[in-house]
């Protein structure tokens, strides 16, 4: 590893840990799984050196549970996994959503379903990141496409989790997790770090789940003198369970609204050569890098093509996709699955212009040539 | 053994506004919950520093009634949540209350690993030999041959001895009491709280509504009487082994402190922190 002028040559997985530490992560609980394991290894190495804690749990169910516990006890907490482990975490991700416990879950996607292709890239967990846990719930997923972005968006994932008191998924793919690029580690003065709101009232006046105007309740840590109850049952503002239909309905609506109604605050995307684009490629994560290359090739042949790259995968960037569809003649959604994100793009854009799929699920990256071939019908493929 | 008087205890340690509790008439869980509270009082813990964690089931409703930092988690996972809490803030006294199915079926993996680590969590299992919340299905502690709604022709599963399981997995303090032997139960929990490590105390409870009715065990009084007549303290059996024949052993089974997990981690921090 080189270290020049604040630059390091590192893997995406290491950048993730650097970002997490910069955001204030002080507790990591996880279980080894390819291709995310380096995140656990590097956390195990670095956390005790700054007074933080690492624990290797017995499985991913326990890992997710432990980070919720760690967060409740006051430490910013994270776990990392891949498909099979992400499946095991789903129940407790729902718990964190309903009990409003900030935490970050990194999923470095690999080929699935089941054990699938552990060392190969895929983007097959797009819908799972949204709907993996049961019931209606808020879902936030961010997808970086480079080592530097992995660092930046891990920090943002923590900030969003803390601000909205909700689990946030950093949805990487094997390509980005294992790719080595230069990383600029920022000075702490350049990094915005958001911490959860703490109660300022006396403990006797604390109503644990009474939301402020921003729909987010103040959060005391266990041990700070605010003795309160936390449950995965639907609960009223006191935090105690209730079967009251009105209260239960409003609770679920609020935890969804606090994210959906603040979507502009968590909207991240990139537009590439979109100024006059008639053909738009929607791509994210590792595939977006191939798409950029394909677009440059096609632009040389005077094809007016550009890319819309969502970084915020969930909530779905409906407004931006709608804008893209107003101008585009054709949209292609390129992803390493059978068309999961396509479903959302088609739902919003499909009535305005044709939306087509470019998919690959064999464990190989989608290449620039394949994108060019799909878009041009082979006309300029070489 | 002078506990604060009963009314003071109630006001001090219970969320009286959450009463009445949901447990059926005759259930042993209320008595066991009370032994936990009395033990906390006796040991003299500050309420703000106590976290009570539970999973899902009848037993797991207990923390909701107790005035501490309380966390009602997902089925089987209480120890994993508790592990995160203890790691994040080792100054907290972490107590886990689980049921038999919660701790040893769906949560069995977490039980053996928390015990193996010897993390300082006092775990109390309210064992009523049945899944009560869902209406009387057999659990890993339902005796062989007994009946349950999912064992209508008799249970062919062999039962766990939870104390042996916990001890075998590495718990450093292990004991068993019953809802009938409440003073013993309280004493075991006190010693569990004082043990710096993973303590496991099984509290035999009774479920007259489901287990009792399915197996013709009679009412709560008869089920308590069964504990009275059929439990023998291990100290008695150690002197007179024949007194333990066909009896349920209770008392302190194991007390052998070893390095505690978060203390072990703190050694690493102290050595490598920059």
XYZ file of C-alpha atoms in Angstrom:
656
model
C 0.000 0.000 0.000
C 1.430 3.348 -0.994
C 0.724 6.548 0.860
C 1.491 9.735 -1.039
C 0.076 13.159 -0.259
C -2.872 11.609 1.476
C -3.502 9.194 -1.386
C -3.516 5.454 -0.877
C -3.910 2.594 -3.332
C -6.615 0.452 -1.786
C -9.520 -1.885 -2.439
C -13.106 -0.712 -2.313
C -13.602 -2.812 0.786
C -10.791 -0.993 2.587
C -12.173 2.367 1.477
C -15.453 1.333 3.036
C -13.784 0.840 6.415
C -11.897 4.140 6.082
C -15.179 5.900 5.385
C -16.897 4.191 8.279
C -14.149 5.206 10.687
C -14.230 8.770 9.379
C -17.991 8.825 9.966
C -17.470 7.681 13.541
C -18.014 3.917 13.440
C -16.821 2.488 16.753
C -18.481 -0.930 16.696
C -18.413 -3.614 14.049
C -20.043 -7.024 14.333
C -19.844 -9.417 11.433
C -19.400 -12.879 10.028
C -16.896 -13.729 7.295
C -18.278 -14.004 3.769
C -16.778 -13.528 0.341
C -16.489 -10.949 -1.203
C -16.941 -8.693 1.839
C -14.516 -10.327 4.258
C -11.810 -7.654 4.000
C -14.236 -5.202 5.601
C -14.337 -7.400 8.713
C -10.593 -8.042 8.656
C -9.659 -4.393 8.362
C -12.218 -3.397 10.997
C -10.739 -6.015 13.352
C -7.332 -4.488 12.767
C -8.235 -0.832 13.022
C -11.020 -0.503 15.567
C -9.127 -1.416 18.757
C -6.358 0.957 17.721
C -8.778 3.854 18.110
C -10.588 2.450 21.137
C -13.414 0.951 19.078
C -14.732 -2.584 19.241
C -14.890 -5.480 16.792
C -16.603 -8.780 17.329
C -16.897 -11.780 15.055
C -20.338 -13.186 15.693
C -21.590 -16.736 15.200
C -23.671 -15.874 12.129
C -25.234 -12.979 10.268
C -28.460 -13.042 12.285
C -26.342 -12.390 15.344
C -24.194 -9.791 13.567
C -27.212 -7.696 12.679
C -28.617 -8.084 16.191
C -25.304 -7.094 17.749
C -24.983 -3.864 15.767
C -28.488 -2.863 16.831
C -27.450 -3.493 20.433
C -24.207 -1.584 19.942
C -26.045 1.366 18.441
C -28.554 1.415 21.305
C -25.654 1.503 23.722
C -24.343 4.583 21.932
C -21.765 3.506 19.362
C -22.099 4.016 15.629
C -22.295 0.462 14.347
C -21.855 -1.416 11.079
C -21.824 -4.891 9.624
C -20.834 -6.138 6.190
C -21.883 -9.202 4.272
C -22.848 -10.626 0.892
C -26.004 -12.240 -0.488
C -26.438 -15.289 1.758
C -25.642 -13.265 4.866
C -27.821 -10.386 3.697
C -30.708 -12.852 3.512
C -30.063 -13.909 7.104
C -29.995 -10.314 8.303
C -33.373 -9.359 6.919
C -35.511 -9.949 10.009
C -33.351 -7.757 12.187
C -33.033 -5.087 9.486
C -36.800 -4.794 9.819
C -36.364 -4.572 13.577
C -33.922 -1.679 13.171
C -36.394 0.033 10.825
C -39.340 -0.257 13.215
C -37.406 0.394 16.421
C -35.577 3.230 14.604
C -32.034 2.188 15.410
C -29.378 3.832 13.239
C -26.930 1.363 11.675
C -25.171 0.620 8.409
C -25.291 -2.691 6.544
C -22.810 -3.197 3.722
C -23.737 -5.782 1.109
C -20.946 -6.531 -1.347
C -23.074 -8.340 -3.893
C -22.002 -11.618 -5.465
C -23.666 -14.034 -7.855
C -26.809 -15.670 -6.552
C -29.242 -17.139 -5.740
C -28.147 -19.331 -2.827
C -24.387 -19.833 -2.501
C -24.190 -18.841 -6.144
C -20.833 -17.518 -7.326
C -19.021 -16.231 -4.249
C -16.142 -14.544 -6.045
C -18.054 -13.133 -9.009
C -19.778 -9.799 -9.363
C -23.537 -9.416 -9.524
C -26.243 -6.899 -8.763
C -28.937 -9.381 -7.904
C -29.891 -7.937 -4.515
C -31.451 -4.708 -5.755
C -35.005 -5.709 -4.940
C -33.946 -7.508 -1.770
C -32.380 -4.295 -0.489
C -35.792 -2.693 -0.864
C -38.142 -5.509 0.098
C -35.970 -8.075 1.883
C -37.601 -7.709 5.255
C -41.302 -8.241 5.742
C -43.878 -5.513 6.059
C -43.870 -1.930 4.818
C -40.757 -0.105 5.912
C -38.342 2.615 4.833
C -35.450 1.477 2.632
C -32.310 3.425 1.868
C -29.577 1.985 -0.333
C -26.557 3.742 -1.780
C -24.412 2.276 -4.573
C -20.896 3.585 -5.184
C -19.007 2.861 -8.417
C -15.420 3.574 -7.382
C -13.057 3.256 -4.457
C -13.261 6.970 -3.693
C -17.039 6.906 -3.848
C -17.150 3.901 -1.552
C -15.350 6.019 1.033
C -17.601 9.038 0.491
C -20.868 7.128 0.480
C -20.004 5.032 3.505
C -19.713 8.322 5.373
C -23.029 9.442 3.903
C -24.631 6.112 4.830
C -23.738 6.707 8.474
C -24.923 10.308 8.339
C -28.263 9.329 6.851
C -28.678 6.490 9.359
C -28.013 8.867 12.244
C -30.138 11.693 10.909
C -33.189 9.584 10.158
C -32.667 6.852 12.771
C -32.930 4.048 10.282
C -30.808 1.242 8.835
C -28.962 2.216 5.653
C -27.622 -0.300 3.143
C -24.420 0.385 1.263
C -25.050 -1.772 -1.788
C -21.686 -2.514 -3.318
C -20.810 -5.172 -5.850
C -17.796 -7.451 -6.009
C -16.280 -5.314 -8.760
C -16.137 -2.223 -6.604
C -15.316 -4.120 -3.404
C -12.222 -5.783 -4.839
C -11.106 -3.138 -7.308
C -7.968 -1.198 -6.396
C -7.830 2.515 -7.082
C -6.416 5.566 -5.455
C -8.229 6.840 -2.426
C -7.946 10.332 -1.026
C -8.440 10.155 2.714
C -9.931 13.451 3.754
C -8.973 15.531 6.713
C -11.598 15.371 9.418
C -12.231 19.103 8.951
C -13.408 18.383 5.388
C -15.891 15.721 6.415
C -19.414 16.411 7.513
C -20.359 14.030 10.315
C -23.948 13.882 11.529
C -24.796 12.440 14.927
C -28.196 11.307 16.157
C -30.306 13.803 18.072
C -30.047 13.311 21.809
C -32.777 14.228 24.248
C -32.194 17.454 26.103
C -35.128 17.066 28.475
C -35.099 15.533 31.925
C -35.382 11.726 31.908
C -38.826 11.909 33.528
C -40.075 13.982 30.580
C -38.550 11.749 27.901
C -41.071 10.161 25.566
C -38.829 7.828 23.609
C -40.767 7.607 20.359
C -42.383 11.023 20.178
C -41.190 12.464 16.874
C -39.988 16.021 16.419
C -41.236 18.081 13.494
C -38.807 16.236 11.231
C -40.662 13.014 12.127
C -37.557 11.647 13.887
C -37.622 11.026 17.652
C -34.669 11.945 19.879
C -32.573 8.952 20.845
C -31.036 8.325 24.249
C -28.418 5.636 24.655
C -28.948 2.898 27.194
C -27.081 3.874 30.338
C -27.611 7.621 30.041
C -30.361 7.725 32.641
C -33.292 7.662 30.248
C -34.794 4.300 31.009
C -37.091 3.380 28.161
C -38.479 0.395 26.324
C -37.589 -0.728 22.825
C -39.610 -3.374 20.987
C -40.161 -4.783 17.533
C -43.887 -4.784 18.201
C -45.806 -1.800 16.917
C -45.707 0.713 19.718
C -47.016 4.089 20.733
C -44.923 7.184 21.441
C -43.849 5.775 24.796
C -42.245 2.814 23.039
C -44.565 0.276 24.646
C -46.497 -2.187 22.497
C -49.968 -1.354 21.321
C -52.605 -3.065 19.235
C -54.388 0.221 18.654
C -55.002 0.223 14.905
C -54.811 3.975 14.553
C -51.531 4.246 16.453
C -50.010 1.247 14.649
C -50.921 2.537 11.220
C -49.556 5.989 11.966
C -46.278 4.551 13.268
C -45.559 2.591 10.096
C -46.634 5.555 7.974
C -44.299 7.870 9.892
C -41.201 5.679 9.575
C -41.833 5.413 5.832
C -42.635 9.123 5.467
C -39.582 10.331 7.367
C -37.507 8.858 4.533
C -39.792 9.248 1.513
C -40.673 12.863 2.279
C -37.010 13.745 2.703
C -35.945 12.057 -0.501
C -34.338 15.236 -1.855
C -31.969 15.180 1.107
C -30.747 11.690 0.244
C -30.802 11.920 -3.552
C -27.438 11.243 -5.154
C -26.821 10.586 -8.830
C -24.482 11.361 -11.691
C -25.330 12.395 -15.237
C -22.731 11.703 -17.911
C -22.853 13.323 -21.366
C -26.565 13.850 -20.928
C -26.742 17.382 -22.364
C -28.098 16.312 -25.770
C -28.533 12.607 -25.192
C -31.324 10.909 -27.089
C -30.389 7.470 -25.849
C -29.927 7.117 -22.114
C -28.202 4.238 -20.387
C -29.214 3.796 -16.769
C -26.448 1.974 -14.929
C -24.984 1.882 -11.439
C -22.111 0.342 -9.497
C -19.516 -1.576 -11.496
C -21.655 -1.630 -14.651
C -21.695 2.166 -14.847
C -17.960 2.118 -15.521
C -18.477 -0.080 -18.582
C -21.371 2.144 -19.621
C -19.159 5.242 -19.519
C -16.628 3.589 -21.752
C -19.361 2.456 -24.161
C -20.804 5.961 -24.259
C -17.408 7.443 -25.134
C -17.064 4.919 -27.976
C -20.530 5.653 -29.296
C -20.082 9.414 -28.995
C -17.073 9.098 -31.318
C -19.510 7.656 -33.832
C -21.826 10.628 -33.260
C -24.440 8.664 -31.415
C -26.148 10.939 -28.915
C -25.965 8.751 -25.873
C -25.511 9.543 -22.190
C -25.828 7.922 -18.800
C -28.000 8.482 -15.785
C -26.328 6.809 -12.816
C -28.371 6.540 -9.631
C -26.193 6.409 -6.535
C -29.247 6.438 -4.335
C -30.856 3.183 -5.454
C -33.557 3.322 -2.774
C -35.707 5.285 -2.394
C -36.194 5.167 -6.158
C -35.301 8.486 -7.830
C -38.659 8.838 -9.490
C -38.409 12.556 -10.157
C -35.030 12.303 -11.902
C -35.996 9.244 -13.955
C -39.154 11.050 -14.971
C -37.058 14.014 -16.168
C -34.776 11.680 -18.093
C -37.759 10.038 -19.745
C -39.152 13.437 -20.858
C -36.124 14.015 -23.063
C -34.949 10.549 -24.017
C -36.020 8.638 -27.095
C -34.880 5.350 -25.608
C -33.679 4.167 -22.223
C -31.527 1.100 -21.598
C -31.147 -0.249 -18.084
C -27.885 -2.178 -17.816
C -27.504 -4.298 -14.703
C -25.959 -7.575 -13.568
C -29.308 -9.235 -12.868
C -32.352 -10.136 -14.932
C -33.886 -6.685 -14.798
C -34.650 -5.668 -11.232
C -33.973 -1.936 -11.381
C -35.508 -2.024 -14.871
C -38.877 -2.731 -13.270
C -38.805 0.603 -11.465
C -37.432 2.573 -14.419
C -40.049 1.046 -16.707
C -42.808 1.832 -14.206
C -41.939 5.524 -14.305
C -40.499 5.980 -17.805
C -42.218 3.226 -19.748
C -45.202 5.316 -20.839
C -42.985 8.087 -22.181
C -40.348 6.171 -24.113
C -39.256 2.599 -24.741
C -37.284 1.133 -21.838
C -35.054 -1.830 -22.653
C -32.924 -4.225 -20.676
C -29.261 -5.128 -20.873
C -28.659 -7.976 -18.451
C -25.989 -10.487 -17.543
C -26.127 -13.047 -14.753
C -23.244 -15.409 -15.458
C -20.779 -13.879 -13.039
C -19.033 -11.783 -15.676
C -19.106 -8.035 -15.945
C -21.171 -6.433 -18.654
C -18.550 -5.151 -21.088
C -18.586 -1.814 -22.943
C -18.884 -3.752 -26.199
C -21.964 -5.557 -24.994
C -23.618 -2.273 -24.099
C -22.654 -0.721 -27.421
C -23.919 -3.779 -29.254
C -27.237 -3.674 -27.435
C -27.734 0.034 -28.069
C -26.701 0.048 -31.716
C -28.002 -3.356 -32.657
C -24.476 -4.376 -33.544
C -24.077 -1.542 -36.025
C -20.780 -0.320 -34.586
C -19.698 -3.306 -32.550
C -16.136 -4.371 -33.166
C -31.497 -11.262 53.132
C -33.532 -8.195 53.769
C -35.152 -6.966 50.653
C -36.875 -3.643 50.422
C -40.512 -4.210 51.412
C -42.982 -5.395 48.838
C -44.802 -2.178 48.015
C -41.574 -0.200 47.843
C -40.119 -2.877 45.576
C -43.092 -2.640 43.256
C -42.941 1.123 43.031
C -39.185 1.189 42.647
C -38.627 -1.526 40.068
C -41.853 -2.027 38.150
C -43.628 0.036 35.558
C -46.882 -0.171 37.402
C -48.636 1.732 34.621
C -47.939 -1.235 32.329
C -49.911 -3.606 34.554
C -51.866 -5.833 34.454
C -49.427 -8.209 32.807
C -50.435 -10.553 30.006
C -49.579 -13.847 31.724
C -52.315 -16.423 32.347
C -53.566 -17.194 35.854
C -51.190 -19.619 37.539
C -48.245 -18.878 35.231
C -44.872 -19.112 36.960
C -43.281 -16.261 35.048
C -44.400 -13.473 37.383
C -42.748 -15.194 40.326
C -39.548 -15.671 38.354
C -39.563 -12.045 37.189
C -39.878 -11.050 40.814
C -36.813 -13.113 41.736
C -34.858 -11.204 39.077
C -35.962 -7.851 40.494
C -35.243 -8.902 44.071
C -31.790 -10.115 43.082
C -31.038 -6.792 41.372
C -32.176 -4.997 44.512
C -30.120 -7.228 46.766
C -26.967 -6.809 44.703
C -27.668 -3.080 44.721
C -27.406 -2.226 41.033
C -28.276 1.264 39.823
C -31.393 1.057 37.652
C -29.859 3.350 35.025
C -26.986 0.913 34.541
C -29.145 -2.178 34.129
C -30.283 -3.378 30.695
C -32.824 -6.177 30.488
C -33.058 -7.843 27.094
C -35.532 -10.467 25.932
C -36.521 -12.328 22.802
C -40.034 -13.361 21.846
C -42.511 -15.426 23.823
C -44.325 -15.315 27.141
C -41.131 -14.889 29.167
C -39.937 -12.123 26.901
C -42.743 -9.820 27.949
C -41.115 -9.469 31.377
C -38.776 -6.552 30.551
C -41.723 -4.393 29.529
C -42.899 -4.427 33.131
C -39.479 -3.751 34.631
C -38.208 -0.205 35.109
C -34.733 -0.467 33.583
C -33.320 0.057 30.102
C -35.360 -2.634 28.384
C -35.131 -4.236 24.963
C -37.659 -6.678 23.567
C -35.909 -8.122 20.518
C -36.614 -10.748 17.861
C -37.237 -14.436 18.511
C -34.090 -16.200 19.674
C -31.743 -13.268 19.243
C -31.774 -11.647 22.674
C -28.230 -12.771 23.480
C -26.893 -11.413 20.197
C -28.454 -7.983 20.824
C -27.180 -8.151 24.412
C -23.683 -8.975 23.191
C -23.669 -5.781 21.129
C -24.820 -3.732 24.110
C -22.214 -5.215 26.436
C -19.429 -4.753 23.892
C -20.409 -1.146 23.235
C -20.662 -0.250 26.906
C -19.150 -2.830 29.281
C -20.167 -0.750 32.299
C -23.777 -1.761 31.786
C -25.146 -4.733 33.701
C -26.798 -6.796 31.013
C -29.481 -9.307 31.925
C -31.194 -11.516 29.369
C -34.532 -13.198 29.980
C -35.546 -15.905 27.535
C -37.937 -18.804 27.253
C -37.029 -22.420 26.572
C -37.829 -22.365 22.869
C -36.415 -18.872 22.514
C -33.084 -19.763 24.133
C -32.485 -23.304 22.947
C -34.360 -23.837 19.659
C -34.269 -20.694 17.534
C -31.650 -19.093 19.793
C -29.543 -22.149 20.587
C -26.613 -21.004 18.495
C -26.428 -17.638 20.260
C -26.663 -19.344 23.651
C -23.672 -21.598 23.111
C -21.557 -18.830 21.601
C -22.332 -16.250 24.285
C -21.425 -18.923 26.839
C -18.258 -19.829 24.953
C -17.097 -16.210 24.930
C -17.841 -15.879 28.641
C -19.239 -12.410 28.014
C -20.590 -10.806 31.174
C -24.307 -11.365 30.628
C -26.605 -12.872 33.237
C -28.982 -15.118 31.343
C -32.167 -16.350 32.946
C -34.358 -18.856 31.150
C -37.979 -19.131 32.205
C -38.456 -22.779 31.235
C -42.086 -23.848 31.102
C -41.472 -26.769 28.711
C -43.787 -25.410 26.038
C -44.349 -22.643 23.498
C -47.042 -20.770 25.378
C -47.454 -17.621 23.289
C -48.367 -19.626 20.191
C -50.653 -21.977 22.058
C -48.828 -25.043 23.322
C -46.364 -26.546 20.832
C -43.523 -28.745 22.100
C -40.159 -27.104 22.744
C -36.621 -28.483 23.110
C -37.328 -28.950 26.829
C -40.685 -30.709 26.548
C -40.099 -34.106 28.192
C -39.993 -37.177 25.959
C -43.445 -38.698 25.604
C -45.335 -35.600 26.730
C -48.098 -34.047 24.704
C -48.320 -30.747 22.891
C -50.454 -29.372 20.085
C -47.702 -30.337 17.629
C -47.039 -33.633 19.431
C -50.612 -34.935 19.559
C -49.376 -38.542 19.772
C -46.580 -37.914 22.247
C -43.273 -36.098 21.853
C -40.487 -38.206 20.327
C -37.882 -35.405 20.570
C -35.379 -35.777 23.393
C -35.229 -32.840 25.784
C -32.247 -30.581 26.374
C -30.746 -30.251 29.826
C -30.202 -26.510 29.475
C -27.784 -26.207 32.393
C -25.539 -28.960 31.040
C -25.704 -27.338 27.621
C -24.671 -23.928 28.967
C -21.928 -25.370 31.147
C -20.599 -27.492 28.312
C -20.511 -24.427 26.095
C -18.442 -22.435 28.579
C -20.749 -20.613 31.001
C -18.797 -19.824 34.163
C -21.765 -19.742 36.516
C -24.648 -22.215 36.174
C -27.610 -22.973 38.399
C -31.232 -24.027 38.404
C -34.136 -22.912 40.529
C -37.885 -23.047 40.134
C -40.860 -20.751 40.497
C -41.644 -22.671 43.686
C -38.115 -22.327 45.080
C -38.129 -18.560 44.704
C -35.577 -17.737 47.436
C -33.107 -20.176 45.864
C -33.828 -18.686 42.449
C -33.141 -15.203 43.764
C -29.879 -16.331 45.364
C -28.695 -17.963 42.134
C -29.448 -14.795 40.166
C -27.601 -12.691 42.731
C -24.543 -14.877 42.328
C -24.980 -14.798 38.572
C -25.019 -11.006 38.632
C -21.903 -10.981 40.773
C -20.065 -13.400 38.466
C -17.961 -11.431 35.993
C -18.707 -13.640 33.012
C -21.495 -15.578 31.380
C -23.966 -16.758 33.991
C -26.792 -19.104 33.163
C -29.687 -19.626 35.517
C -32.563 -21.846 34.529
C -35.813 -21.101 36.288
C -38.318 -23.933 35.982
C -41.642 -22.285 35.389
C -45.107 -23.676 34.979
C -47.715 -23.322 32.295
C -50.988 -24.678 33.634
C -52.847 -23.316 30.617
C -51.092 -25.285 27.885
C -48.447 -27.705 29.119
C -50.342 -28.511 32.301
C -53.678 -29.067 30.620
C -52.262 -31.098 27.720
C -50.425 -33.360 30.127
C -52.986 -33.551 32.921
C -50.627 -31.976 35.437
C -53.424 -30.300 37.344
C -53.729 -26.680 38.339
C -50.978 -24.268 39.337
C -51.054 -25.424 42.932
C -50.482 -29.024 41.861
C -47.715 -28.014 39.496
C -45.977 -26.054 42.262
C -46.395 -29.067 44.530
C -44.676 -31.173 41.907
C -41.615 -28.921 42.121
C -41.762 -29.064 45.919
C -41.853 -32.854 45.965
C -39.548 -33.636 43.084
C -36.674 -31.168 43.215
C -33.546 -31.924 45.210
C -30.645 -29.556 45.787
C -27.404 -30.776 44.260
C -25.674 -30.342 47.622
C -27.971 -32.995 49.079
C -27.369 -35.340 46.197
C -23.616 -34.893 46.404
C -23.749 -36.343 49.934
C -26.499 -38.875 49.268
C -26.613 -39.771 45.587
C -29.638 -42.033 46.049
C -31.718 -38.994 46.972
C -31.286 -37.709 43.441
C -32.794 -40.702 41.717
C -35.643 -39.699 39.406
C -35.561 -36.197 40.829
C -34.958 -32.777 39.294
C -31.654 -31.309 40.435
C -31.676 -27.693 41.551
C -29.094 -25.406 43.125
C -25.703 -24.082 42.088
C -24.133 -26.452 39.576
C -21.010 -24.630 38.512
C -19.068 -21.578 39.620
C -15.665 -21.192 38.053
C -14.739 -17.645 36.960
C -12.559 -17.209 33.882
C -11.412 -14.229 31.831
C -14.409 -12.180 30.801
C -14.810 -11.327 27.109
C -15.046 -7.515 27.195
C -12.167 -7.394 29.670
C -10.181 -9.508 27.252
C -10.992 -7.043 24.486
C -10.031 -4.106 26.685
C -6.590 -5.670 27.122
C -6.208 -5.531 23.332
C -7.333 -1.907 23.239
C -4.954 -0.938 26.038
C -2.087 -2.645 24.263
C -2.687 -1.419 20.724
C -4.535 1.879 21.015
C -2.513 4.650 19.438
